[in-house]
Structure formats: C-alpha cells, structure tokens
PDB file of C-alpha atoms in Angstrom:
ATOM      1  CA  UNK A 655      19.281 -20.442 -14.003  1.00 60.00           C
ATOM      2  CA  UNK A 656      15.541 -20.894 -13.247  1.00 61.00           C
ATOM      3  CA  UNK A 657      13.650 -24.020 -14.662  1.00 66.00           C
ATOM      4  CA  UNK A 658       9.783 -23.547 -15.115  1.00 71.00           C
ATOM      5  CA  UNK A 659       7.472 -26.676 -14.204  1.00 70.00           C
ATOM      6  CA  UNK A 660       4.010 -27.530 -13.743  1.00 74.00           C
ATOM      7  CA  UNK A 661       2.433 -27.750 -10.196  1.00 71.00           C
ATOM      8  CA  UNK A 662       2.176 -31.529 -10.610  1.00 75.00           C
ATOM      9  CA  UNK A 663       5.984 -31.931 -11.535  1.00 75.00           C
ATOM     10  CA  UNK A 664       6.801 -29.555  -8.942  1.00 70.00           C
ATOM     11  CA  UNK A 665       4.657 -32.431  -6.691  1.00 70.00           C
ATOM     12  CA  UNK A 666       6.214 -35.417  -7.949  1.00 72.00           C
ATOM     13  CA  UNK A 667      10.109 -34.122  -7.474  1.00 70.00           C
ATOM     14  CA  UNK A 668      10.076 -32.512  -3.870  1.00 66.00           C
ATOM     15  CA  UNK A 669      11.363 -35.380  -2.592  1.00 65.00           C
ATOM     16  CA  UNK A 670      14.562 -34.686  -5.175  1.00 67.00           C
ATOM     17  CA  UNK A 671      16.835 -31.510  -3.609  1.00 63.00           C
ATOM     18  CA  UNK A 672      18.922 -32.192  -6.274  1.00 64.00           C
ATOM     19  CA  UNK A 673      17.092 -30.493  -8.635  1.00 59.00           C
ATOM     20  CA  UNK A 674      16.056 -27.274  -7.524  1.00 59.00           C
ATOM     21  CA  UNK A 675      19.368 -26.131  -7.399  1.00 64.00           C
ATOM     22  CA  UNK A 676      18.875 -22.996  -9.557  1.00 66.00           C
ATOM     23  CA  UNK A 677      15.493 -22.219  -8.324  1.00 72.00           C
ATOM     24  CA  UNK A 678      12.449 -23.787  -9.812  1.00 74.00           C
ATOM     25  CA  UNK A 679       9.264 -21.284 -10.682  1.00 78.00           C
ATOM     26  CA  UNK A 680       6.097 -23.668 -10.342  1.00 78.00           C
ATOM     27  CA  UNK A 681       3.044 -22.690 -12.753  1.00 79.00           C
ATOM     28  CA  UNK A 682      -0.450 -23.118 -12.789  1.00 80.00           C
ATOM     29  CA  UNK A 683      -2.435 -22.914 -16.363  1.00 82.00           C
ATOM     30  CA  UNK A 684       0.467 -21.435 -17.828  1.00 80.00           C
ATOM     31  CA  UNK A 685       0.519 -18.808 -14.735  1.00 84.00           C
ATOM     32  CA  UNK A 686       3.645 -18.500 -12.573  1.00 82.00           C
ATOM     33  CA  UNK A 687       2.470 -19.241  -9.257  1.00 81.00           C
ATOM     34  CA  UNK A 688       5.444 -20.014  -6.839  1.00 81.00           C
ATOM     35  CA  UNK A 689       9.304 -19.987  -6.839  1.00 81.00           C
ATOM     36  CA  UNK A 690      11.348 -22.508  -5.000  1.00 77.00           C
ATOM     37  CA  UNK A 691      14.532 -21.737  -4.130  1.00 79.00           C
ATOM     38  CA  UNK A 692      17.140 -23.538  -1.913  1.00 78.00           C
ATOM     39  CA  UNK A 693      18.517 -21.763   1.397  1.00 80.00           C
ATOM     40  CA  UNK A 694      21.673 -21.292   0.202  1.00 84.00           C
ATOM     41  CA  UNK A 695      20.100 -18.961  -2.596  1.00 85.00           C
ATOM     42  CA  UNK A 696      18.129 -17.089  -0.299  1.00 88.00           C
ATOM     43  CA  UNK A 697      20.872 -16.278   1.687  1.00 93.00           C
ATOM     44  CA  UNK A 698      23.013 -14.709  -1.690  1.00 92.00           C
ATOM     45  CA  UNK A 699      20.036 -12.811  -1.715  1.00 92.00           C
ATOM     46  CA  UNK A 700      19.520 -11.622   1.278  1.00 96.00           C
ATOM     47  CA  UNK A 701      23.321 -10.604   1.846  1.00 98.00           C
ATOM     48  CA  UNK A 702      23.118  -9.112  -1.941  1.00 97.00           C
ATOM     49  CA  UNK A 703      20.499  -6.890  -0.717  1.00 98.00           C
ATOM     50  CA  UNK A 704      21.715  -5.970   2.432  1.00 98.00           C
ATOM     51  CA  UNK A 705      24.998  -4.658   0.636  1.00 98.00           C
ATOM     52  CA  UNK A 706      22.821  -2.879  -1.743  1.00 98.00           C
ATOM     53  CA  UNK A 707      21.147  -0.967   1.319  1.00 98.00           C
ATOM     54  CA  UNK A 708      24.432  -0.657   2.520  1.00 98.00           C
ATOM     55  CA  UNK A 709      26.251   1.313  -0.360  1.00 98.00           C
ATOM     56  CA  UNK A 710      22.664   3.153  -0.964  1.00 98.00           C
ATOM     57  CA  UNK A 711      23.206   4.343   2.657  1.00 98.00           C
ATOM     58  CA  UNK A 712      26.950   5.155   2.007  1.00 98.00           C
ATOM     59  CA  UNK A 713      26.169   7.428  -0.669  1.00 98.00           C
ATOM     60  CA  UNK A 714      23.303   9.528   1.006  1.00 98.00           C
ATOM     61  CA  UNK A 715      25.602   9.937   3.483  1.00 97.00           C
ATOM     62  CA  UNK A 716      28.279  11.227   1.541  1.00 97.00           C
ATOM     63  CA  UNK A 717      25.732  12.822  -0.473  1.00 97.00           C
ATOM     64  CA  UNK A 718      24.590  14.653   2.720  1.00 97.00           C
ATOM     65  CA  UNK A 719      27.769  15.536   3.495  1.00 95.00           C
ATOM     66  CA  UNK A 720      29.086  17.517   0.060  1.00 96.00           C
ATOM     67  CA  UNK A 721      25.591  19.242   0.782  1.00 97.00           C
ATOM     68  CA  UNK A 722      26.761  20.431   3.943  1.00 95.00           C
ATOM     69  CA  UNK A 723      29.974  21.287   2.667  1.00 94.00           C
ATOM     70  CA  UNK A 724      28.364  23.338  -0.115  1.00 95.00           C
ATOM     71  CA  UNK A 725      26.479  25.646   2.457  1.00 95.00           C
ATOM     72  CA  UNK A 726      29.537  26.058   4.318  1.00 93.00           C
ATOM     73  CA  UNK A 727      27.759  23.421   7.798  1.00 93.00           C
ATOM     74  CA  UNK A 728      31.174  22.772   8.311  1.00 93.00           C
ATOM     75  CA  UNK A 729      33.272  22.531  12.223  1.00 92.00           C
ATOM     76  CA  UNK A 730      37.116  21.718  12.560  1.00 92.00           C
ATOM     77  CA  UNK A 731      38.088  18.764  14.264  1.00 93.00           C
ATOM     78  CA  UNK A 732      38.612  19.888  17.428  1.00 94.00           C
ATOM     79  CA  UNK A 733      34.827  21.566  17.551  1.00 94.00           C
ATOM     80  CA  UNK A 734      33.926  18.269  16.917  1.00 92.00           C
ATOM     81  CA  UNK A 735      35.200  16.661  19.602  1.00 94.00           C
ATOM     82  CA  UNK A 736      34.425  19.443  22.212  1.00 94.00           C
ATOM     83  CA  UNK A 737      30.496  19.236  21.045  1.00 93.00           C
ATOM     84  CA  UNK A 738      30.787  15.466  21.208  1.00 93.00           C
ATOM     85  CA  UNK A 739      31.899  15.430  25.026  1.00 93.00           C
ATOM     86  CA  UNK A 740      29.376  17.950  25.470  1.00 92.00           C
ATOM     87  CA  UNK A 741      26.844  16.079  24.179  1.00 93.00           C
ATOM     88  CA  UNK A 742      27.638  12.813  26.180  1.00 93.00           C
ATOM     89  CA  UNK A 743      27.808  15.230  29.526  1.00 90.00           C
ATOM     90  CA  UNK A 744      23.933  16.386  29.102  1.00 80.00           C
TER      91      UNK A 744
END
C-alpha cells in the first residue's frame, strides 16, 4: 500500500517510522516527486529482483541449450569430462 502526501507532511512526520510502513510517495504541486520506503522494503525488492534475473538467466540458459540440441551441438558425458580436464591442463 502506498500513501501519497505533500512535501510539508512528508516534513512534519519524519520523525514518525511508524508511518511509512507501506512506502510513502511525497508530491510537489500535485507532482510525485520522491518515494520513501523503509529498508526492510527495499530489501523485498532487491531480493525480488535478483530472483527475477535469476530465473531470466535460467531460461536463456535452457533456452540456449534446446538450441544446441536442435542443431545436433551435442557431446556424451564422457567427452565432456575429457574436454573439461583438458581444458584445466592448458
């Protein structure tokens, strides 16, 4: 829930946590100019996003992968491993 106030409210309460729990958006004229939020909302948001990227990344991934699949850029197992020590031996 967001609560719009005026820049002069937004003034007189900062001394009151309490009540931007929610987020506050502070106007000017009318005009959204700034939106408060606590840390603890920041954080959802930040972890929110970072999942987001997360499952976006998942999915190009396996995205990538049925591509490679499709044009037959495939290797058994075993290749895998054998072009995996070779790499780490260069």
């Amino acid at each position: 829930m967001t609560t719009t106030i005026s820049q002069k409210a937004a003034r007189e309460m900062l001394g009151t946590p309490e009540n931007f729990s929610g987020g506050v958006l502070v106007t000017k004229n009318g005009v959204a100019e700034l939106f408060i939020q606590t840390a603890a909302e920041r954080e959802e948001e930040l972890v929110a996003r970072s999942m987001e990227r997360q499952s976006n990344a998942l999915l190009k991934l396996a995205m990538l992968a049925k591509q490679d699949v499709d044009n037959q850029r495939v290797m058994t197992p075993g290749e895998a491993l054998r072009r995996r020590k070779e790499a780490r031996n260069k």
